[in-house]
mmCIF file of C-alpha atoms and ligand atoms in Angstrom:
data_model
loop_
_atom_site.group_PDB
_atom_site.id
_atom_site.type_symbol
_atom_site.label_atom_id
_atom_site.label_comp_id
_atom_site.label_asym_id
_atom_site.label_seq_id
_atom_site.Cartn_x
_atom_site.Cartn_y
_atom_site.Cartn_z
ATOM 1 C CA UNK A 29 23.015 73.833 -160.307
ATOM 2 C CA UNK A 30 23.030 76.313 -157.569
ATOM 3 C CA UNK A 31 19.576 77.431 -156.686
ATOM 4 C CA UNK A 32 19.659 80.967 -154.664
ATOM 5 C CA UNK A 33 17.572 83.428 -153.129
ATOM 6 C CA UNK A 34 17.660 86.360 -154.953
ATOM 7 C CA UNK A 35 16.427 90.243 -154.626
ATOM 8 C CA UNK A 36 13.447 89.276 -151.606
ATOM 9 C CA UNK A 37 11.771 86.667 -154.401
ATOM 10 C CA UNK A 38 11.447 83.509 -152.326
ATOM 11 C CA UNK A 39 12.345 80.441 -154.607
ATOM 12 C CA UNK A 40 9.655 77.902 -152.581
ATOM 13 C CA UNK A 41 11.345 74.369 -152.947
ATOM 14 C CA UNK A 42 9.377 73.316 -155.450
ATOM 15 C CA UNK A 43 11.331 75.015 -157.790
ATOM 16 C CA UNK A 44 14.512 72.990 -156.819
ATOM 17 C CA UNK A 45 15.709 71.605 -159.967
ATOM 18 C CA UNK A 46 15.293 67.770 -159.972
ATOM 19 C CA UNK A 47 18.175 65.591 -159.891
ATOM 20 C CA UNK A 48 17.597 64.657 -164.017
ATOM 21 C CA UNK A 49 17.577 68.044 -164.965
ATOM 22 C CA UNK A 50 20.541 68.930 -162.731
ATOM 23 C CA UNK A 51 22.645 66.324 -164.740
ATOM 24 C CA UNK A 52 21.210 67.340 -168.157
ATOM 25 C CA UNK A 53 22.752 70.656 -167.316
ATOM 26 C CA UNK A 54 25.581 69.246 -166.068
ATOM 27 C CA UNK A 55 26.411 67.760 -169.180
ATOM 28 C CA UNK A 56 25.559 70.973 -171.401
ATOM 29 C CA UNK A 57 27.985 72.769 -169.146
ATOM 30 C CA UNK A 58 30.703 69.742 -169.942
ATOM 31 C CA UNK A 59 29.940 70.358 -173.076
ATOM 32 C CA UNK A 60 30.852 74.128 -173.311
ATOM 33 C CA UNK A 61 28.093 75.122 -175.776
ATOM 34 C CA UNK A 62 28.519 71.908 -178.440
ATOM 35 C CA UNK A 63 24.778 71.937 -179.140
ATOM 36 C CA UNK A 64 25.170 72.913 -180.944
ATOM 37 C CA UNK A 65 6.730 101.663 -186.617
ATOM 38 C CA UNK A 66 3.013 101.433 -187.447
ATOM 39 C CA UNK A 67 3.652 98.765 -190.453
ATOM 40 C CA UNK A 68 7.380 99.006 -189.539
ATOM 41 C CA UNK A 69 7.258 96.841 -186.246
ATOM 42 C CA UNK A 70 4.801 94.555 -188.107
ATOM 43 C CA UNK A 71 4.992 91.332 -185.639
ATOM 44 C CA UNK A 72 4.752 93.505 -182.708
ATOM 45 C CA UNK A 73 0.920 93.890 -182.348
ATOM 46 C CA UNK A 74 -1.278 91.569 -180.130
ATOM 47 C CA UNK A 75 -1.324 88.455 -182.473
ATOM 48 C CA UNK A 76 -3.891 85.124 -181.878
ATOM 49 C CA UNK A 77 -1.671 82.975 -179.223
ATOM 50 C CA UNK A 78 -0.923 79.318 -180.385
ATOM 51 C CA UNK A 79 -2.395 76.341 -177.977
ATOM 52 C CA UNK A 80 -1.283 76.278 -174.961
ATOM 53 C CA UNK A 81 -0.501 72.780 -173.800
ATOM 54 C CA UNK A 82 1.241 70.181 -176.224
ATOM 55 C CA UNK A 83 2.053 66.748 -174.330
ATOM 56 C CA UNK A 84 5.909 65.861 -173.279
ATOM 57 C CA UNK A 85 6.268 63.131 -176.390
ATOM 58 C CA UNK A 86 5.277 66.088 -178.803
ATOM 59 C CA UNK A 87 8.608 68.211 -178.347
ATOM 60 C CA UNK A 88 9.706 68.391 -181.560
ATOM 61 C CA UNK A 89 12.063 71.540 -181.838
ATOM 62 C CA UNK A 90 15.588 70.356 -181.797
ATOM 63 C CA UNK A 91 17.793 69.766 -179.174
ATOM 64 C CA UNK A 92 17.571 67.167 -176.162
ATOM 65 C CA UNK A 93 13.895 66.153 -175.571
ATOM 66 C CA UNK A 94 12.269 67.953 -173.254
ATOM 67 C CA UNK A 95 9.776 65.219 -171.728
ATOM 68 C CA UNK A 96 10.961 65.104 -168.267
ATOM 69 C CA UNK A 97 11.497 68.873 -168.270
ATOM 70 C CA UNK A 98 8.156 68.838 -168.734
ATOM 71 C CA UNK A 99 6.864 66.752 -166.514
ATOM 72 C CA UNK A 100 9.347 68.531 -163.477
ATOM 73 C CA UNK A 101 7.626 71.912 -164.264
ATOM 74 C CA UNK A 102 3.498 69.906 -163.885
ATOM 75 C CA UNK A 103 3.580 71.759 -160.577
ATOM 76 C CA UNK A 104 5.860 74.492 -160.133
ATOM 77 C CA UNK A 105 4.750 77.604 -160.076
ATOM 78 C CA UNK A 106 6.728 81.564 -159.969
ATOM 79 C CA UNK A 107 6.661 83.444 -157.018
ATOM 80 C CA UNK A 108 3.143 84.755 -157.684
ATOM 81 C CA UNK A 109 1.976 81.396 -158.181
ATOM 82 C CA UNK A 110 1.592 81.269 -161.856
ATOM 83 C CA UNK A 111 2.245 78.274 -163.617
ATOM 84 C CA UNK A 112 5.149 78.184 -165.833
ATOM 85 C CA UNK A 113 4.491 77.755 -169.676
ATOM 86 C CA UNK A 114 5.887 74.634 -171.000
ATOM 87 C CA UNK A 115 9.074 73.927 -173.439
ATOM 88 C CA UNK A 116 7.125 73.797 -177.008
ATOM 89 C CA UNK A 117 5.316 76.663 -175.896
ATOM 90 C CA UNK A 118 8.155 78.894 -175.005
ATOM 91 C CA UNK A 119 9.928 77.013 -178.390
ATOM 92 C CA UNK A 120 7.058 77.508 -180.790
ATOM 93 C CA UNK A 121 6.349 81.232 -180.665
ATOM 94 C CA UNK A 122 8.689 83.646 -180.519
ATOM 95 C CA UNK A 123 10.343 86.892 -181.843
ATOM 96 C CA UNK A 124 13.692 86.844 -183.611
ATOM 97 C CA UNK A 125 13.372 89.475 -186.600
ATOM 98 C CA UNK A 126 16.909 88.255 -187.947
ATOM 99 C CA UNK A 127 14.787 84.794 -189.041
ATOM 100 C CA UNK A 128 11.430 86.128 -189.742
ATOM 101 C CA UNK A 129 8.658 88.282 -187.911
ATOM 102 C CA UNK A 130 6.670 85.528 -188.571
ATOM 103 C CA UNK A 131 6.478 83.632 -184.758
ATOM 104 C CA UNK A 132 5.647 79.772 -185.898
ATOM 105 C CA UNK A 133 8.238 80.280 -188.551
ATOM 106 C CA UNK A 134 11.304 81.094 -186.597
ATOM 107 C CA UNK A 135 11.865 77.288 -185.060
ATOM 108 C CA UNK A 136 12.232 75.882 -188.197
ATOM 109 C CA UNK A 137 14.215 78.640 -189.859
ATOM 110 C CA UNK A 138 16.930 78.850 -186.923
ATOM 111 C CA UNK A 139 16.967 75.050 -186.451
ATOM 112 C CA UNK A 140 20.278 74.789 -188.072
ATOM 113 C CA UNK A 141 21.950 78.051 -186.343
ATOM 114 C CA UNK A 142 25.603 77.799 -185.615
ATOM 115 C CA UNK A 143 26.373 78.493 -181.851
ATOM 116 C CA UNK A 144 29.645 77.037 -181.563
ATOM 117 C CA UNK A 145 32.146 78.767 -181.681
ATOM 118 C CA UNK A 146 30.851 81.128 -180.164
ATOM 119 C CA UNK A 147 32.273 84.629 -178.006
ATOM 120 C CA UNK A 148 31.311 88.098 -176.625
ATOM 121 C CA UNK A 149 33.878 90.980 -176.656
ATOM 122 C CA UNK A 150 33.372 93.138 -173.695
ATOM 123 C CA UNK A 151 35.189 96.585 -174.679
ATOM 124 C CA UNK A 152 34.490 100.647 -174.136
ATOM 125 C CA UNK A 153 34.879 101.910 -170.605
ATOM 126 C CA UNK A 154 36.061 99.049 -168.687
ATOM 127 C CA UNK A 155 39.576 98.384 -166.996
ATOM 128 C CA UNK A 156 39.839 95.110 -168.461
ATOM 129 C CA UNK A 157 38.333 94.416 -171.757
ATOM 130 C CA UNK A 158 38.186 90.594 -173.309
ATOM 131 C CA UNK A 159 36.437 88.273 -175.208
ATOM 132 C CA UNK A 160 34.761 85.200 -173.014
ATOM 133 C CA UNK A 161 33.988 82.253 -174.859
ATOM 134 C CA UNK A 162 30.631 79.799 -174.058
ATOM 135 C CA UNK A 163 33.240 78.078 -171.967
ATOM 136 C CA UNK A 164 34.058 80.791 -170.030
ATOM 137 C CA UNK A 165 30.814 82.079 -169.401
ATOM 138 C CA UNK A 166 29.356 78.475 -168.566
ATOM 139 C CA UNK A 167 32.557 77.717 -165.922
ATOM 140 C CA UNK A 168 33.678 80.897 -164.666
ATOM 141 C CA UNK A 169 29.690 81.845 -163.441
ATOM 142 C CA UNK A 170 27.582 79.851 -161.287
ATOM 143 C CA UNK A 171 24.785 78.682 -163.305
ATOM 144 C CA UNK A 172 21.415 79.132 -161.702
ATOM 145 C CA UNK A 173 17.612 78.632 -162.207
ATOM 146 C CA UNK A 174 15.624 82.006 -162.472
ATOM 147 C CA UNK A 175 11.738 81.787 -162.890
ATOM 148 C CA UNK A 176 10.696 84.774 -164.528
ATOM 149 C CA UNK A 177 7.510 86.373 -166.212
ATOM 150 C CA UNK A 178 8.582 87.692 -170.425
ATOM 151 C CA UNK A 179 5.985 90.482 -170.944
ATOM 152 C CA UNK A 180 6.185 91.128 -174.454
ATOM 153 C CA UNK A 181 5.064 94.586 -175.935
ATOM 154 C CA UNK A 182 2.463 93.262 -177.926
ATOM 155 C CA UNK A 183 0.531 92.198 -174.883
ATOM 156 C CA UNK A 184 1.268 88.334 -174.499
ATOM 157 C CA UNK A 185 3.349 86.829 -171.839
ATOM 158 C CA UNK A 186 4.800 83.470 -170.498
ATOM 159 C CA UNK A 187 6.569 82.560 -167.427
ATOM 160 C CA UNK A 188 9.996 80.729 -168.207
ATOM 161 C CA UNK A 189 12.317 78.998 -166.152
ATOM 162 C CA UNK A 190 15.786 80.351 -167.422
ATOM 163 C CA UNK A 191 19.087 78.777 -166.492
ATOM 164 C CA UNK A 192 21.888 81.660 -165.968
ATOM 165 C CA UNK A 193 24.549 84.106 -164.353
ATOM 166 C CA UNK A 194 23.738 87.381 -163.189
ATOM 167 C CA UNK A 195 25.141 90.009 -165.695
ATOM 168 C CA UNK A 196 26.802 91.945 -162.711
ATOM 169 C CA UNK A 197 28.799 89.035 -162.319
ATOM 170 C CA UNK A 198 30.015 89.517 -165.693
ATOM 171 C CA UNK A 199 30.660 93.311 -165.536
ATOM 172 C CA UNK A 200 32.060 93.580 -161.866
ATOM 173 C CA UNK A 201 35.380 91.125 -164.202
ATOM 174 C CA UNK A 202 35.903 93.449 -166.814
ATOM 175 C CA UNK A 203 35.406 96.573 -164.365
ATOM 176 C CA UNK A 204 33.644 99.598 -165.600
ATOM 177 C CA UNK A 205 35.793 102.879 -165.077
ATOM 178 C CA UNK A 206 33.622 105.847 -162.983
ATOM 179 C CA UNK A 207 32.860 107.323 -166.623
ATOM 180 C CA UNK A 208 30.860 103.856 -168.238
ATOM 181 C CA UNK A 209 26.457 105.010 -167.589
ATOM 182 C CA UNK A 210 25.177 102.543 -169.873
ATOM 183 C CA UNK A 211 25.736 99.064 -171.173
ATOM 184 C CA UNK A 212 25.059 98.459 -175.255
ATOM 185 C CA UNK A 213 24.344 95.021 -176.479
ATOM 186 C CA UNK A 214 24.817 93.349 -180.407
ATOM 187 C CA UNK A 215 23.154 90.255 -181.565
ATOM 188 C CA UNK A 216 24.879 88.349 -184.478
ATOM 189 C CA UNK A 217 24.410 89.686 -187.927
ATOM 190 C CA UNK A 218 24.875 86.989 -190.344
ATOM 191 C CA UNK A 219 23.257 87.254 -193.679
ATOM 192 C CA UNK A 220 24.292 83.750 -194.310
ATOM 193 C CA UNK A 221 22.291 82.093 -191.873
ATOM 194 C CA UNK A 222 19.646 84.695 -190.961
ATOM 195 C CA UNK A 223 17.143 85.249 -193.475
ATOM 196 C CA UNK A 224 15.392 88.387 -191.977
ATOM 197 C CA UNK A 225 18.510 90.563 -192.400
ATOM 198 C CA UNK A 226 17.431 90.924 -195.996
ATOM 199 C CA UNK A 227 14.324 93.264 -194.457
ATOM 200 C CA UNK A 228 15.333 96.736 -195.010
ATOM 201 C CA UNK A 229 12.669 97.905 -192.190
ATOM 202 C CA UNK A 230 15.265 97.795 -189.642
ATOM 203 C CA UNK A 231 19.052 98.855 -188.980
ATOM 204 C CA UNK A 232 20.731 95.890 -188.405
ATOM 205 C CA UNK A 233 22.521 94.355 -186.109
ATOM 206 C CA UNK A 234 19.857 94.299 -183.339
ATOM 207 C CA UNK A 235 21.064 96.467 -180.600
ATOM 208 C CA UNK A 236 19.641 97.282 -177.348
ATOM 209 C CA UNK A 237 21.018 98.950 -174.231
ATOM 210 C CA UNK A 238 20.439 99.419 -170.148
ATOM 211 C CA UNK A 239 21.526 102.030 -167.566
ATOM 212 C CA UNK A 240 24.864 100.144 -166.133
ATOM 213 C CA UNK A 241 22.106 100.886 -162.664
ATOM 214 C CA UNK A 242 20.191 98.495 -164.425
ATOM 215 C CA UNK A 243 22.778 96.250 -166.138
ATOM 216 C CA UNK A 244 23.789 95.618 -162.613
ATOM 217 C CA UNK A 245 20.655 95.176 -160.921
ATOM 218 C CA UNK A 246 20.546 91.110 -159.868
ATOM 219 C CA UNK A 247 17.332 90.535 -161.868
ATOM 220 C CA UNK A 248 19.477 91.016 -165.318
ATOM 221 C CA UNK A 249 20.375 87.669 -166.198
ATOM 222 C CA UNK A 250 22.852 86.598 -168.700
ATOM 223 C CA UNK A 251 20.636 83.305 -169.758
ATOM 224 C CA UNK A 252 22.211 79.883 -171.061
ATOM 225 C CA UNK A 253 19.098 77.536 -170.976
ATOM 226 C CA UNK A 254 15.801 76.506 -170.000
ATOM 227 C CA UNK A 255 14.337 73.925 -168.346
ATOM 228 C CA UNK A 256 17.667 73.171 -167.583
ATOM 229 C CA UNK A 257 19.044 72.392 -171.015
ATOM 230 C CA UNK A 258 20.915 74.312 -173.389
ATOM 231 C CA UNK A 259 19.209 77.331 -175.136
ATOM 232 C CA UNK A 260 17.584 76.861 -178.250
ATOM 233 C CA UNK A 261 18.132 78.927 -181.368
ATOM 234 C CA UNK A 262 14.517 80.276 -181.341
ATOM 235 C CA UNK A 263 15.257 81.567 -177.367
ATOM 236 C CA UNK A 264 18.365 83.246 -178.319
ATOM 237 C CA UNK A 265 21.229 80.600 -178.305
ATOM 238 C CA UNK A 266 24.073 80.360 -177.221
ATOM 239 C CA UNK A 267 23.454 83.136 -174.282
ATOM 240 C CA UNK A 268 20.925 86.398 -174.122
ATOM 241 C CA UNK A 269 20.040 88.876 -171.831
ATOM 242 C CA UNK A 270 16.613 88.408 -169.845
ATOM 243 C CA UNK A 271 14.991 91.443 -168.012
ATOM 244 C CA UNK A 272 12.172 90.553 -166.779
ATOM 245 C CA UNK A 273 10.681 94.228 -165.346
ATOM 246 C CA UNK A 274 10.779 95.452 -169.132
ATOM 247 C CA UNK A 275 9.191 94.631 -172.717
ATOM 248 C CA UNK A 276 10.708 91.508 -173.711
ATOM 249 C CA UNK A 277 12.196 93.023 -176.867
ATOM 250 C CA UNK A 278 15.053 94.494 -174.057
ATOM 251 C CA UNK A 279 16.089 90.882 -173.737
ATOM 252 C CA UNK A 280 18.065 90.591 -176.626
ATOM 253 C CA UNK A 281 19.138 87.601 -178.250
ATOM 254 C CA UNK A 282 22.145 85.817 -179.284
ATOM 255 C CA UNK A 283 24.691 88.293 -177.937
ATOM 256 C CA UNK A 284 28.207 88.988 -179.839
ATOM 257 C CA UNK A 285 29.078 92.557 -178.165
ATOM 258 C CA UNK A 286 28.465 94.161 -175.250
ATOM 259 C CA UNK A 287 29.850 97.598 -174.820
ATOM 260 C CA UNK A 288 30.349 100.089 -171.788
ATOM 261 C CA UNK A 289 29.346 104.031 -173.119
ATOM 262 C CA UNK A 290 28.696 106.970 -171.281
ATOM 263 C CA UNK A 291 26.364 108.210 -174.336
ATOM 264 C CA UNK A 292 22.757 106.594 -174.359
ATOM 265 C CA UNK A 293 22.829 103.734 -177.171
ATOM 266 C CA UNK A 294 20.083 103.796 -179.820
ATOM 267 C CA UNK A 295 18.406 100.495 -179.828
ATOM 268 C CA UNK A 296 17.281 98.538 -182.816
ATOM 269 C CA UNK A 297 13.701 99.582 -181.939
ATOM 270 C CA UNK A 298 14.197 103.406 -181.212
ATOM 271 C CA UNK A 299 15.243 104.019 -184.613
ATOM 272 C CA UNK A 300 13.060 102.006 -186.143
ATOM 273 C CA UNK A 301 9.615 103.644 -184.778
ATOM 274 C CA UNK A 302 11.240 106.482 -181.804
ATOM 275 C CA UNK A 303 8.022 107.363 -181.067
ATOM 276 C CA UNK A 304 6.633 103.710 -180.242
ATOM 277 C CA UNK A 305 9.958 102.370 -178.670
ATOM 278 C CA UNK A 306 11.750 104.775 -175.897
ATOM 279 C CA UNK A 307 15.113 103.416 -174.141
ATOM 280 C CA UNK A 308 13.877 102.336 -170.852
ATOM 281 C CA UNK A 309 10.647 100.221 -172.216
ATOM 282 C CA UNK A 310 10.050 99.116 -168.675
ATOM 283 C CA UNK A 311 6.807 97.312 -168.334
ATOM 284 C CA UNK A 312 3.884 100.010 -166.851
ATOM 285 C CA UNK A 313 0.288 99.173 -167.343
ATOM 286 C CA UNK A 314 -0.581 102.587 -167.231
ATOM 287 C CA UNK A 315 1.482 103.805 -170.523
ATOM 288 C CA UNK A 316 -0.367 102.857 -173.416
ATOM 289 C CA UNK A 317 1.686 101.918 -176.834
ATOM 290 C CA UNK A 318 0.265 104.452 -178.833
ATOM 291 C CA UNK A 319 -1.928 101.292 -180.835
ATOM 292 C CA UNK A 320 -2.884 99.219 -178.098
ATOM 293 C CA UNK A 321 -3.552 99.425 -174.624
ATOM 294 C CA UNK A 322 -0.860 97.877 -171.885
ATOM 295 C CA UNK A 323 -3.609 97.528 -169.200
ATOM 296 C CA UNK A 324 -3.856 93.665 -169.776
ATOM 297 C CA UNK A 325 -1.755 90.889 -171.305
ATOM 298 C CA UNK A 326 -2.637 87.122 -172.424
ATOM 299 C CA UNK A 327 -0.603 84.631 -170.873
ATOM 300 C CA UNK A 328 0.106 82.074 -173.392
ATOM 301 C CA UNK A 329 -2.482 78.640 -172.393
ATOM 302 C CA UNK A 330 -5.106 81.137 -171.273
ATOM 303 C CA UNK A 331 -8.128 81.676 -172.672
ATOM 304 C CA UNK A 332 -8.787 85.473 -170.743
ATOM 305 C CA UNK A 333 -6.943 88.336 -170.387
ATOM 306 C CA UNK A 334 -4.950 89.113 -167.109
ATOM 307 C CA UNK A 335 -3.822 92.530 -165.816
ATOM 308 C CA UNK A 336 -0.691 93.776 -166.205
ATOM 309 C CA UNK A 337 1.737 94.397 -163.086
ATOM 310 C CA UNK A 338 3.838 97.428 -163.084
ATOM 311 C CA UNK A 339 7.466 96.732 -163.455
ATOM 312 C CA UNK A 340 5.782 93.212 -164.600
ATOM 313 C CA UNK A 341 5.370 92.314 -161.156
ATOM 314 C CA UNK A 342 9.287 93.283 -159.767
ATOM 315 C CA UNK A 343 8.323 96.794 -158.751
ATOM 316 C CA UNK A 344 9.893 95.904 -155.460
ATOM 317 C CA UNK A 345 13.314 94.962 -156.414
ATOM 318 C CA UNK A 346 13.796 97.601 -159.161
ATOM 319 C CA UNK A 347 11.450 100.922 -158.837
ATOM 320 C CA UNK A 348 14.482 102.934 -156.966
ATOM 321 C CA UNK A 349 16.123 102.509 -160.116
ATOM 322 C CA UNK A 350 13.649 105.146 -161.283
ATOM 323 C CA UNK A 351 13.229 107.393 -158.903
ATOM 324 C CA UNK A 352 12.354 110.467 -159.339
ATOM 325 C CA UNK A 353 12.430 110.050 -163.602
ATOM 326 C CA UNK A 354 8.877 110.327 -164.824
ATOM 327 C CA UNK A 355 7.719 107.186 -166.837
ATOM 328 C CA UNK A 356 5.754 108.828 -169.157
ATOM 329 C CA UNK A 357 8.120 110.937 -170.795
ATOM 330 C CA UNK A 358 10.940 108.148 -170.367
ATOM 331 C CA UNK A 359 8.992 105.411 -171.599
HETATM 332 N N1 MTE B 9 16.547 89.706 -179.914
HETATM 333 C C1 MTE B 9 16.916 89.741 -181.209
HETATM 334 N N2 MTE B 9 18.217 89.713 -181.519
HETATM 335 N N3 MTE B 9 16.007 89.815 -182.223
HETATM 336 C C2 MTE B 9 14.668 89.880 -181.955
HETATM 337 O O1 MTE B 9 13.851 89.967 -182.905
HETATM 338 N N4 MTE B 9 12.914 89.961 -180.257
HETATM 339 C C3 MTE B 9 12.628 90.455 -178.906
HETATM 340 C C4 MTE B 9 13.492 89.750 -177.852
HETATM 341 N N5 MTE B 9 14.869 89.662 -178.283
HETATM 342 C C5 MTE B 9 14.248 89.874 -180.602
HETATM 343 C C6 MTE B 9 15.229 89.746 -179.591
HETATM 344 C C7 MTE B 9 11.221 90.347 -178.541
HETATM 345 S S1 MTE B 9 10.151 91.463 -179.318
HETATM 346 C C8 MTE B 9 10.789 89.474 -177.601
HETATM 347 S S2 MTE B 9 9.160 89.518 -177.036
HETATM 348 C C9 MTE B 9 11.664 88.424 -177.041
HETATM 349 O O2 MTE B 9 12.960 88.443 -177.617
HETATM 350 C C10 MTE B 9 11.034 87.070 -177.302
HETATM 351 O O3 MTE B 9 11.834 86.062 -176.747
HETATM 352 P P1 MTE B 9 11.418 84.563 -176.988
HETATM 353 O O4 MTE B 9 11.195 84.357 -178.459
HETATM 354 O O5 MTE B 9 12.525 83.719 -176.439
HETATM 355 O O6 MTE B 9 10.116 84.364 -176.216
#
């Protein structure tokens, strides 16, 4: 795996994957993807966090084991020094609506989720549209580790060690023509396997959208694992965005379509509850949610609250992408 220095965030070399995991991924790669509005947004409100720290044997939630994994991450750290959550925390509470909004619930409802076959078409305003399969994504990119902090909306955050391509990487292939300003992504929609669709709350598919600015910023990663093995259905398999600066429900999961527009898309969340949910959503301690306050956050495994960073602590690689726009009216 090809460990680089990105945007001025210093990867210390304790964060240089270990030889084990380095093969685990190796192998995933081989194996192209074969592992396989007030009550409206009703899971997004600050919610009791599970416990934090579950030992290596206990990794119960489907795919390779993820004992070493978790004995590789004992001491590493993001650039800030936090300690990354482990696997059956980042595996054991989540948000995927399309299962359930209920967090412990949606491991054992997605266990069986088909991710292979699996493809995105690329299409709109680009010069070369296509469809890349997991193969193509997994070969034609580099695959690299990115440690990032996931602020979620409702105020609870983890720091996750993805494995993934830079979405620019993606984009600068199927070349966006002058008139392409924003980027619109589509999870999968299938009734058969994903229980929440039944919810009439929301207007499926999930859909969520970025400046192309943004899209192309190096932070926005395309991710394919973590802890260097192959995502898990929970986390968004086979590949998702991550964006770290922004609520986590930008990082959409399990992507199918991505789209180059020159109109602002509506994401999943704006027309669910538009006055909760704006289109930039980037994370800013000093814009409440009109229920809660975004002033602090609990870090899954800790027992008190910590403050929140503006731009969740990437101000320095991404607030020219906003200058100039005032974050309170584009929230
Ligand atoms: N993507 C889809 N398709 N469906 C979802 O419900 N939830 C979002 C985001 N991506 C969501 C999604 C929210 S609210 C958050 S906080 C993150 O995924 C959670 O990611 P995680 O479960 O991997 O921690």
């Amino acid at each position: 795996m090809l460990i680089k220095r990105k945007s001025g965030i210093e990867i210390p070399s304790s964060e240089i994957t270990p030889e084990r995991l380095y093969s685990t991924r190796r192998q995933f790669i081989r194996g192209a993807g074969a592992i396989a509005a007030g009550s409206i947004m009703a899971a997004c409100r600050p919610e009791r966090p599970p416990a934090a720290t579950v030992e290596p044997a206990a990794q119960t939630t489907g795919g390779e084991s993820a004992g070493t994994n978790e004995v590789a991450s004992a001491a590493r750290t993001d650039e800030l020094g936090d300690a990354l959550n482990t696997l059956e925390d980042i595996s054991s509470y989540n948000n995927y609506y399309e299962f359930t909004t209920d967090k412990e619930g949606v491991k054992g409802l997605a266990k069986d989720f088909k991710t292979d076959p699996w493809s995105i078409e690329i299409s709109g305003l680009v010069n070369n549209p296509g469809t890349y399969d997991m193969g193509d994504l997994l070969t034609k990119f580099d695959q690299e580790e990115r440690i990032y902090r996931l602020r979620c909306v409702e105020a609870w955050s983890m720091v996750i060690p993805w494995d993934g391509f830079p979405l620019a990487k993606l984009l600068k292939e199927v070349d966006p023509t002058s008139n392409a300003k924003y980027v619109r992504f589509e999870t999968l929609a299938d009734p058969e396997q994903m229980p929440g669709l039944s919810s009439p709350w929301y207007n499926w598919p999930y859909v969520e959208g970025l400046t192309i600015e943004e899209a192309m910023n190096d932070l926005t990663l395309m991710a394919t694992g973590i802890y260097g093995q192959s995502l898990l259905p929970q986390n968004g398999a086979p590949v998702r965005l991550v964006v770290p600066w922004k609520y986590g429900f930008k990082s959409i999961k399990s992507i199918v379509k991505i789209e180059l527009t020159d109109e602002q898309p509506t994401s999943l969340w704006m027309a669910a509850a538009p006055t909760e949910y704006g289109f930039y959503s980037n994370v800013n301690p000093e814009v409440n949610h009109p229920r809660w306050s975004q002033a602090s956050e609990r870090r899954i495994g800790e027992f008190s609250r910590r403050e929140t960073l503006k731009f969740n602590g990437y101000e320095e690689q991404v607030a020219y992408l906003y200058d100039g726009l005032d974050l309170r009216q584009n929230f």
